[in-house]
mmCIF file with all atom_site columns, C-alpha atoms in Angstrom:
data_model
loop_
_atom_site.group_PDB
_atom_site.id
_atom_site.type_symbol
_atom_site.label_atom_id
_atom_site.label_alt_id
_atom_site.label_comp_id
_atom_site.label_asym_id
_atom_site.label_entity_id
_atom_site.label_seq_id
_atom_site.pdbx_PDB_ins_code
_atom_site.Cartn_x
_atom_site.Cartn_y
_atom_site.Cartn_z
_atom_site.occupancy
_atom_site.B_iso_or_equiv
_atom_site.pdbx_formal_charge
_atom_site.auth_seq_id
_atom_site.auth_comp_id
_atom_site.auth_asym_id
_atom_site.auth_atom_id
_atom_site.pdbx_PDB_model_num
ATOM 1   C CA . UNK N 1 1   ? 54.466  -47.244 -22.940 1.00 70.00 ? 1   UNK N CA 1
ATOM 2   C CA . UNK N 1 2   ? 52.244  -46.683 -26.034 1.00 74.00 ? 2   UNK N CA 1
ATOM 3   C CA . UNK N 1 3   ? 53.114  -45.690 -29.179 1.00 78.00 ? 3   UNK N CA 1
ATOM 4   C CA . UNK N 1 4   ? 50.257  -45.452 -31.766 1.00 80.00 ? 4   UNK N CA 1
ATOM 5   C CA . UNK N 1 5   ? 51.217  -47.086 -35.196 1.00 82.00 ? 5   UNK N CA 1
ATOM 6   C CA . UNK N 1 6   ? 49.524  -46.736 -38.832 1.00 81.00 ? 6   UNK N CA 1
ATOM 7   C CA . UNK N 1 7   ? 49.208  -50.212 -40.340 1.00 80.00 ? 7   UNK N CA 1
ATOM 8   C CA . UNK N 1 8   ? 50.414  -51.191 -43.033 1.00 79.00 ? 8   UNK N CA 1
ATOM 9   C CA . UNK N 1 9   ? 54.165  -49.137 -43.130 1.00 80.00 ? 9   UNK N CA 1
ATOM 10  C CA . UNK N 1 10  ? 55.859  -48.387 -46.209 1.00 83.00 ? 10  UNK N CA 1
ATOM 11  C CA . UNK N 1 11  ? 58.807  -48.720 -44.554 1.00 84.00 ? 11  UNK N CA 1
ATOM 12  C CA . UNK N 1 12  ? 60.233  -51.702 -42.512 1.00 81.00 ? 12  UNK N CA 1
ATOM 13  C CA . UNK N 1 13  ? 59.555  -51.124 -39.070 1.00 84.00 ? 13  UNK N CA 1
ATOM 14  C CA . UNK N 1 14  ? 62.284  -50.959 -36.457 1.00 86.00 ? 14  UNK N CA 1
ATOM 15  C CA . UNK N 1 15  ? 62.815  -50.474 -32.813 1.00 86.00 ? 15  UNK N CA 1
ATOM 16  C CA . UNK N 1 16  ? 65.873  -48.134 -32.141 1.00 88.00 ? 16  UNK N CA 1
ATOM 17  C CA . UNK N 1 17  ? 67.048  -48.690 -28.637 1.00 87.00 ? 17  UNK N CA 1
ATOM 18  C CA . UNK N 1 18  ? 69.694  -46.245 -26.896 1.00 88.00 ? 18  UNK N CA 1
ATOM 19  C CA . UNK N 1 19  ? 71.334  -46.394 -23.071 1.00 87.00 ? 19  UNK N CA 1
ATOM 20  C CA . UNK N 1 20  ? 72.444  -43.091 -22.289 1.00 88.00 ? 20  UNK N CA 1
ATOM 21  C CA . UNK N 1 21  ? 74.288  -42.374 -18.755 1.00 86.00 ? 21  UNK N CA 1
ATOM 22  C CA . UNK N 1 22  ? 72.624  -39.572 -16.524 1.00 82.00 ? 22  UNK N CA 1
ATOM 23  C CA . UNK N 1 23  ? 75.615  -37.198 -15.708 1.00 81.00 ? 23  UNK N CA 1
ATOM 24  C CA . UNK N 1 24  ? 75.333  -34.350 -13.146 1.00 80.00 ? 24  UNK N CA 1
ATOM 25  C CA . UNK N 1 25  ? 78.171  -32.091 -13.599 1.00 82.00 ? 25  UNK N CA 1
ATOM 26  C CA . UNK N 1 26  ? 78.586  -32.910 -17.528 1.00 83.00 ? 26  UNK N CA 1
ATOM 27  C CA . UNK N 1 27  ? 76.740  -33.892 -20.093 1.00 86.00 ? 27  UNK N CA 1
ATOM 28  C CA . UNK N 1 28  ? 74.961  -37.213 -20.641 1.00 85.00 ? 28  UNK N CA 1
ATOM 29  C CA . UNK N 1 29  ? 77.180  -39.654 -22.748 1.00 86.00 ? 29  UNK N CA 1
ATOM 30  C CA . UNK N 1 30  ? 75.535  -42.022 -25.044 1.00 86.00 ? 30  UNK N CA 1
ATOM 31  C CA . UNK N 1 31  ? 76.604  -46.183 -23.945 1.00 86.00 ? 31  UNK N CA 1
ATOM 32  C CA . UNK N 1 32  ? 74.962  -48.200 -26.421 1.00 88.00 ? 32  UNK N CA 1
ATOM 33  C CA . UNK N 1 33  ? 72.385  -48.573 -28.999 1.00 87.00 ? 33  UNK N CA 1
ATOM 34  C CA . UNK N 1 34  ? 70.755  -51.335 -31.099 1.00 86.00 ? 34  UNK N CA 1
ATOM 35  C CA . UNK N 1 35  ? 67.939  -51.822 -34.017 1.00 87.00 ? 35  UNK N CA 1
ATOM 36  C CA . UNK N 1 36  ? 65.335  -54.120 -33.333 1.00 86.00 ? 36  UNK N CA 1
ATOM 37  C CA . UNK N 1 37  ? 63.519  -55.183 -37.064 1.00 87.00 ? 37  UNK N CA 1
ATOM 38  C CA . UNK N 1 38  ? 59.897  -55.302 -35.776 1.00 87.00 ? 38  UNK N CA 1
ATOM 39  C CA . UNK N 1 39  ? 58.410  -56.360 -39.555 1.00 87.00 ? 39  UNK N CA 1
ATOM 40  C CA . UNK N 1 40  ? 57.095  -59.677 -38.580 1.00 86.00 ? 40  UNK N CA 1
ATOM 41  C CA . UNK N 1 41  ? 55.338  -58.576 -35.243 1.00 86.00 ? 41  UNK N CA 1
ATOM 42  C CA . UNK N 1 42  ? 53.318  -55.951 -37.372 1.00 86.00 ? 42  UNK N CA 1
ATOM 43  C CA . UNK N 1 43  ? 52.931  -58.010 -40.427 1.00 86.00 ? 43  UNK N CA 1
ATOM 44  C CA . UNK N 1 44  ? 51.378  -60.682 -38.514 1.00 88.00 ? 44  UNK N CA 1
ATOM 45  C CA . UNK N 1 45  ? 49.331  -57.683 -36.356 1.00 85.00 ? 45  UNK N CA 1
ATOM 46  C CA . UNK N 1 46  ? 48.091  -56.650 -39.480 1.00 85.00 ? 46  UNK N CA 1
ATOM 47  C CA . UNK N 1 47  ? 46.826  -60.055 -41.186 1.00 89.00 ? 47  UNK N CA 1
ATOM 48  C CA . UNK N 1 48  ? 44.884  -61.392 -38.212 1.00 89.00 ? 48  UNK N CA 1
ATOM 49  C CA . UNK N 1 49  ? 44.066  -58.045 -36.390 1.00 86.00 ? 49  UNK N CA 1
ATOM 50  C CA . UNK N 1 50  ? 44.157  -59.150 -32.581 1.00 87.00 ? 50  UNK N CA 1
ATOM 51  C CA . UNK N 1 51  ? 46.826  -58.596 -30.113 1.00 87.00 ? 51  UNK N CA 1
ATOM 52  C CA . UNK N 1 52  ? 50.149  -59.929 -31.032 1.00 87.00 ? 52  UNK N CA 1
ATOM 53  C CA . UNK N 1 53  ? 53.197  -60.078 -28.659 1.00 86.00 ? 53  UNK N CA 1
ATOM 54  C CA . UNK N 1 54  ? 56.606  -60.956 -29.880 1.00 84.00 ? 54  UNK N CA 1
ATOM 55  C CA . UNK N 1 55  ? 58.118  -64.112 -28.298 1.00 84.00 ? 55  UNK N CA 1
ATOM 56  C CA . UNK N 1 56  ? 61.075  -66.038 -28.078 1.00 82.00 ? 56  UNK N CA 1
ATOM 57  C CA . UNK N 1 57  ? 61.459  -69.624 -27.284 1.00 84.00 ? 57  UNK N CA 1
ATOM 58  C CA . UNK N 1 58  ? 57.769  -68.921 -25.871 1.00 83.00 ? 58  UNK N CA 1
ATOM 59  C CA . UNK N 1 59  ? 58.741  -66.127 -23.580 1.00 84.00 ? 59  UNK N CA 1
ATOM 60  C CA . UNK N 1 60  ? 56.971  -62.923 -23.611 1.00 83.00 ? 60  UNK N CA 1
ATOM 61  C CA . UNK N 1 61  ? 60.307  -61.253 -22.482 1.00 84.00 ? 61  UNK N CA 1
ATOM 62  C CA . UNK N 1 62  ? 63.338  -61.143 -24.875 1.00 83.00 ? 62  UNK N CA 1
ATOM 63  C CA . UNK N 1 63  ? 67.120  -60.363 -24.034 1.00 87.00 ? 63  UNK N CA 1
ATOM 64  C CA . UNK N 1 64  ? 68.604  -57.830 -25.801 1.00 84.00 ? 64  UNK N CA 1
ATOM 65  C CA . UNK N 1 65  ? 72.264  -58.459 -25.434 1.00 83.00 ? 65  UNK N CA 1
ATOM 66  C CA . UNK N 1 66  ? 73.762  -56.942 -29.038 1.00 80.00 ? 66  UNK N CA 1
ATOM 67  C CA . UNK N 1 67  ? 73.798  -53.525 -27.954 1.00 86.00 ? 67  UNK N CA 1
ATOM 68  C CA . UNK N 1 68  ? 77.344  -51.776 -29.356 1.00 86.00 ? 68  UNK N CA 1
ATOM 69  C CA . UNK N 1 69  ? 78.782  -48.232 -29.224 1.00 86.00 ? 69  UNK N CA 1
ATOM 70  C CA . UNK N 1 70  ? 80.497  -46.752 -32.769 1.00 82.00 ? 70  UNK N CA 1
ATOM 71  C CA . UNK N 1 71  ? 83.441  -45.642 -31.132 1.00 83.00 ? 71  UNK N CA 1
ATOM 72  C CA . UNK N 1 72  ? 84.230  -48.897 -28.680 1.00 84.00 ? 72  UNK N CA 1
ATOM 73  C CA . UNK N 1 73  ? 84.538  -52.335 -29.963 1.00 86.00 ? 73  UNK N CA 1
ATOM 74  C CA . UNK N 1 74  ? 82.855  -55.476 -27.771 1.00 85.00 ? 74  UNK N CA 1
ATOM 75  C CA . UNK N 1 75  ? 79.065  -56.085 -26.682 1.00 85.00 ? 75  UNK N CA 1
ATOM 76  C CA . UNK N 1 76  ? 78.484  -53.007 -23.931 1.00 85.00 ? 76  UNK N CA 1
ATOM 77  C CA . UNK N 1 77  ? 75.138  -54.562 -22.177 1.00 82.00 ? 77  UNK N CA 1
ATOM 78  C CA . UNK N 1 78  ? 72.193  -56.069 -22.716 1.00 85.00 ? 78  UNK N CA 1
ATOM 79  C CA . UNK N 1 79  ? 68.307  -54.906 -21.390 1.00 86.00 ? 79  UNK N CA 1
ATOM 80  C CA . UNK N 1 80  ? 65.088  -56.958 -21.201 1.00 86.00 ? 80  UNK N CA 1
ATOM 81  C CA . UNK N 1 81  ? 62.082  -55.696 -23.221 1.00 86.00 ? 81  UNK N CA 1
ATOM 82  C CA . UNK N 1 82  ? 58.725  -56.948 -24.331 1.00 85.00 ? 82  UNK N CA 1
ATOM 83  C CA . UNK N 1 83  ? 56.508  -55.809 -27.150 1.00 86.00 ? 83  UNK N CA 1
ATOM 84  C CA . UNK N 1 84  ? 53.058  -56.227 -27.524 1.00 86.00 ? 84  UNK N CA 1
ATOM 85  C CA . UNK N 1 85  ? 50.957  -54.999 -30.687 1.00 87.00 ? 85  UNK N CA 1
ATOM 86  C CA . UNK N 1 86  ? 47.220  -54.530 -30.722 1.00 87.00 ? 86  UNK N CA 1
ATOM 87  C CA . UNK N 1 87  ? 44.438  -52.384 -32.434 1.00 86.00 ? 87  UNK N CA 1
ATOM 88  C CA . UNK N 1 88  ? 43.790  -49.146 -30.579 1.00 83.00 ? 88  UNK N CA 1
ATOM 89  C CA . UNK N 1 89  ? 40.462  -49.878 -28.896 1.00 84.00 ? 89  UNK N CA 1
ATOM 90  C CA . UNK N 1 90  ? 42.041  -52.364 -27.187 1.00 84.00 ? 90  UNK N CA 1
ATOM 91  C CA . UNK N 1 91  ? 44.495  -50.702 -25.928 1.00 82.00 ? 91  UNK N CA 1
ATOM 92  C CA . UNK N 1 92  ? 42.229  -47.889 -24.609 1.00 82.00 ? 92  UNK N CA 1
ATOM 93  C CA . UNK N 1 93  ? 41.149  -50.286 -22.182 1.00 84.00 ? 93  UNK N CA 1
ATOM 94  C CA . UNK N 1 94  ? 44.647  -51.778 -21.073 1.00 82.00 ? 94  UNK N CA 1
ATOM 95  C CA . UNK N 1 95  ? 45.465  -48.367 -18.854 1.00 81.00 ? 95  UNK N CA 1
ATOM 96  C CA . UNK N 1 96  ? 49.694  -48.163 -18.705 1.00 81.00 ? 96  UNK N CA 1
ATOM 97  C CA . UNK N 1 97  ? 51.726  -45.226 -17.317 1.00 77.00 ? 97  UNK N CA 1
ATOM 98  C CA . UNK N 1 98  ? 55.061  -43.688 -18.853 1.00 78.00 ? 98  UNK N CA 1
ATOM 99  C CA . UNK N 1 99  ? 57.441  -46.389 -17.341 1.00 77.00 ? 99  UNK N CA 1
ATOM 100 C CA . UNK N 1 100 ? 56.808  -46.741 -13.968 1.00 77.00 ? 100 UNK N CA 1
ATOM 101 C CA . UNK N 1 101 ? 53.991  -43.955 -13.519 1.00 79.00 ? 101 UNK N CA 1
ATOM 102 C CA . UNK N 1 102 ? 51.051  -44.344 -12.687 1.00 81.00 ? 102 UNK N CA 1
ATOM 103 C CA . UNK N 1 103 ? 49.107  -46.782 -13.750 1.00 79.00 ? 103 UNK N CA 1
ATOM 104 C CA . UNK N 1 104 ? 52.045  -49.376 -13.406 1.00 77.00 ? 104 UNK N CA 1
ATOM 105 C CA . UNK N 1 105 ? 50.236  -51.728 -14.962 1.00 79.00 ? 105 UNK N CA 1
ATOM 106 C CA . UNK N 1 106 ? 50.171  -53.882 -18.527 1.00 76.00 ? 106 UNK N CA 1
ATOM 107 C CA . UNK N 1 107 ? 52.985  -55.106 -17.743 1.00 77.00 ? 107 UNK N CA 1
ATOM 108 C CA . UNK N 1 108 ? 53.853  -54.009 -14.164 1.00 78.00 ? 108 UNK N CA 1
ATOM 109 C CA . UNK N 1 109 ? 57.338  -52.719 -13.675 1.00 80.00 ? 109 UNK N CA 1
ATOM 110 C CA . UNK N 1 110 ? 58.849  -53.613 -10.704 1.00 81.00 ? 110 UNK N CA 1
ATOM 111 C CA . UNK N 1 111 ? 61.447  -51.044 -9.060  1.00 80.00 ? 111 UNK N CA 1
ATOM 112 C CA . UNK N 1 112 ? 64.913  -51.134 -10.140 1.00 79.00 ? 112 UNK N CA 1
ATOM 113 C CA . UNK N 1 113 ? 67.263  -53.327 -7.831  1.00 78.00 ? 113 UNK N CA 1
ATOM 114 C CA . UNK N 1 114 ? 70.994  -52.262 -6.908  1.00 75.00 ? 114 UNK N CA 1
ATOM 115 C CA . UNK N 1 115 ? 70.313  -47.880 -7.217  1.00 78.00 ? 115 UNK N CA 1
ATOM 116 C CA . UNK N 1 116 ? 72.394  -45.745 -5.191  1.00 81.00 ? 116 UNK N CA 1
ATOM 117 C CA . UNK N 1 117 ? 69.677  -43.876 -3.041  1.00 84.00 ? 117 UNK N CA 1
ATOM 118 C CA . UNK N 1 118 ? 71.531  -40.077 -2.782  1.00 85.00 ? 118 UNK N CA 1
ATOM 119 C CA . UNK N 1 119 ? 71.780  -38.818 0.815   1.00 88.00 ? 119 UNK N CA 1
ATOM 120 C CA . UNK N 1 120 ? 73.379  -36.229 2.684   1.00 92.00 ? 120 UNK N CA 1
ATOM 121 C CA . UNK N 1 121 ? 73.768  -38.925 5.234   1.00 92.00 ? 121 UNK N CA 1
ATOM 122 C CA . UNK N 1 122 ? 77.589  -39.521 4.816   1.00 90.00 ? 122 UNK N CA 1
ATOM 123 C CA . UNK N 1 123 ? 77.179  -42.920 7.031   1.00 90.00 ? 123 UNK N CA 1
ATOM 124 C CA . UNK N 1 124 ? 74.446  -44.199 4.488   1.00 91.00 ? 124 UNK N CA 1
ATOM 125 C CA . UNK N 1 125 ? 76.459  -42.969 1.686   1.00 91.00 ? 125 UNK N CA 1
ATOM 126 C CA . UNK N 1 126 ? 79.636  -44.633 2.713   1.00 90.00 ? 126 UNK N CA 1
ATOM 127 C CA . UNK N 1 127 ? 77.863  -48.025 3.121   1.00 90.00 ? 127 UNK N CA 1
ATOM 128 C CA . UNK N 1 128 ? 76.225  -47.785 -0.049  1.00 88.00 ? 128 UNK N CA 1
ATOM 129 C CA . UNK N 1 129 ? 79.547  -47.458 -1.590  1.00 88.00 ? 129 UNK N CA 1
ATOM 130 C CA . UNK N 1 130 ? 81.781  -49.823 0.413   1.00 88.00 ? 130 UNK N CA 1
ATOM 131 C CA . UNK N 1 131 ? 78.959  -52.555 0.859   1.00 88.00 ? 131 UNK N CA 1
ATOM 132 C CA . UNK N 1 132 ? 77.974  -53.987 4.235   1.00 89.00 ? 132 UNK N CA 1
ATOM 133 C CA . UNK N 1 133 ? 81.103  -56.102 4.657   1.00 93.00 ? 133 UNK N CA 1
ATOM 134 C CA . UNK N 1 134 ? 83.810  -53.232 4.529   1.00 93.00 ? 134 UNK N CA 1
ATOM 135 C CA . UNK N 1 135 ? 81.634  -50.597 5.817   1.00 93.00 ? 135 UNK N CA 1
ATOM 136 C CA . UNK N 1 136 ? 81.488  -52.731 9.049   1.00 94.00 ? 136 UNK N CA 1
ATOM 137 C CA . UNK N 1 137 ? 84.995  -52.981 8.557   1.00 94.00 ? 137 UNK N CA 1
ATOM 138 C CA . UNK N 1 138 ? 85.951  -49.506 8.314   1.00 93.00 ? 138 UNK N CA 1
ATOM 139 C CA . UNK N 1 139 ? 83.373  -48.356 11.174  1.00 93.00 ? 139 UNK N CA 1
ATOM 140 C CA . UNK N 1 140 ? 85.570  -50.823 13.200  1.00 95.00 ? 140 UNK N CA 1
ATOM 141 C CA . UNK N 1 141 ? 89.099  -49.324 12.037  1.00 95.00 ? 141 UNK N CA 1
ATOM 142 C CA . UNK N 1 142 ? 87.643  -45.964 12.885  1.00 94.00 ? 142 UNK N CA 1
ATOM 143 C CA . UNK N 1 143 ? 86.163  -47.008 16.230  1.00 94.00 ? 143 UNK N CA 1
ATOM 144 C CA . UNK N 1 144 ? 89.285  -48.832 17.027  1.00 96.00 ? 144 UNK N CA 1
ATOM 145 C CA . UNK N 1 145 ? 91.509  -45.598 15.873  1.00 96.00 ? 145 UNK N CA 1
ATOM 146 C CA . UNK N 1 146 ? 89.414  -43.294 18.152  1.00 94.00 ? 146 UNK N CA 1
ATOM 147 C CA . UNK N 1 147 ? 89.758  -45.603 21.170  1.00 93.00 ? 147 UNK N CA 1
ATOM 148 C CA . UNK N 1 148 ? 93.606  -45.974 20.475  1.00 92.00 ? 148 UNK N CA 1
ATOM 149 C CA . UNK N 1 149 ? 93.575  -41.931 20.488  1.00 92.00 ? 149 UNK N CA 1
ATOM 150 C CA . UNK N 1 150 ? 91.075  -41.969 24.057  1.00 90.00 ? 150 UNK N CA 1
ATOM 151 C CA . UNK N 1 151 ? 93.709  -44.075 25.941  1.00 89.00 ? 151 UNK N CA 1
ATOM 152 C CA . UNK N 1 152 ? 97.291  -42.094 24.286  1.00 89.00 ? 152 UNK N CA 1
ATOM 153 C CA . UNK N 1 153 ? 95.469  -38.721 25.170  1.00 85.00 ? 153 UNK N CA 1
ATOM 154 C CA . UNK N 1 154 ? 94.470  -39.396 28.454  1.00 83.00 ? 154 UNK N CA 1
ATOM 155 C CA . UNK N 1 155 ? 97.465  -41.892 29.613  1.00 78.00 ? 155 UNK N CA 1
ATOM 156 C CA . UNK N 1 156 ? 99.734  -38.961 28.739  1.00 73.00 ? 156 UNK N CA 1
ATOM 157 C CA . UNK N 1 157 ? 97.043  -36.775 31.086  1.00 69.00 ? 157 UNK N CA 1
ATOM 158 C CA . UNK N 1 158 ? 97.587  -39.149 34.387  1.00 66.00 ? 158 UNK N CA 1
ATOM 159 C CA . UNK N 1 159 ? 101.531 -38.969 33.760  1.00 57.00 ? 159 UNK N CA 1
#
C-alpha cells in the first residue's frame, strides 16, 4: 500500500499497527496494537533522497512480535511487515494494489495459508474443523454406526 508523506515532519513519525477480529453476529473486537517509531527510515529518506527500505539484520522483512492489548497482560501476536520509502515519481512507476488487489505486485503478497474457506457443504465444513485425521475418523464411526443399525434393523426383519 501507499501512503504519500510530506518530508521533513514536525512530528516524529510513527507506524500505528492494530489486529482487529472480523465478527459476524457482533461487533469486531480490537486484539492488539503496537507503535512502530519510523524517524530514522524518513530521516535518512530525506538526506540522500533515493529509495530507502528499513532492514533488520539485513532483511527487508521485520517481525513484529510486541504487539499488546490495554486490557490483557502478555505479548498477543506478532505480524511480518516491510517498509519501503521513496520520492513519489518513483513510486508512480512501482504499480501496487490495496493488499492483495490488483496489481499484487511491489512486494507480491502471497495468499494467506490456514483460512477456513465458508461452505454450505457440511462435509467440507466438518473436515475443515476436525482436520483430516479425525474427520476420517469420525466418517468411519458414522459409517460403522450406520452399518451396525443396517444389520440390527434388518436381522430383527428375518426373525
Amino acid at each position: 500500500m501507499k501512503f504519500p508523506v510530506e518530508l521533513p515532519q514536525k512530528r516524529p513519525p510513527r507506524f500505528r499497527l492494530q489486529i482487529w477480529d472480523m465478527d459476524i453476529f457482533s461487533a469486531n473486537d480490537s486484539i492488539c496494537e503496537a507503535y512502530l517509531s519510523l524517524k530514522g527510515l524518513f530521516k535518512r529518506a530525506h538526506r540522500t533522497k533515493d529509495r530507502v527500505i528499513m532492514r533488520n539484520k539485513g532483511d527487508k522483512r521485520i517481525w513484529i512480535d510486541n504487539l499488546r492489548h490495554p486490557n490483557y497482560e502478555g505479548n498477543q501476536g506478532k505480524v511480518e511487515v516491510s517498509f519501503e520509502v521513496m520520492p513519489t515519481a518513483m513510486a508512480e512507476q512501482l504499480p501496487a494494489g490495496f493488499g492483495r488487489s490488483d496489481p499484487n505486485m511491489n512486494p507480491v503478497l502471497p495468499a494467506p495459508e490456514g483460512r477456513m474457506i465458508w461452505t454450505l457443504n457440511p462435509l467440507k465444513m466438518m473436515r475443515q474443523i476436525f482436520g483430516d485425521k479425525l474427520y476420517w475418523k469420525v466418517c468411519l464411526c458414522f459409517w460403522c454406526i450406520i452399518l451396525i443399525c443396517f444389520l440390527v434393523f434388518f436381522g430383527t426383519l428375518s426373525c
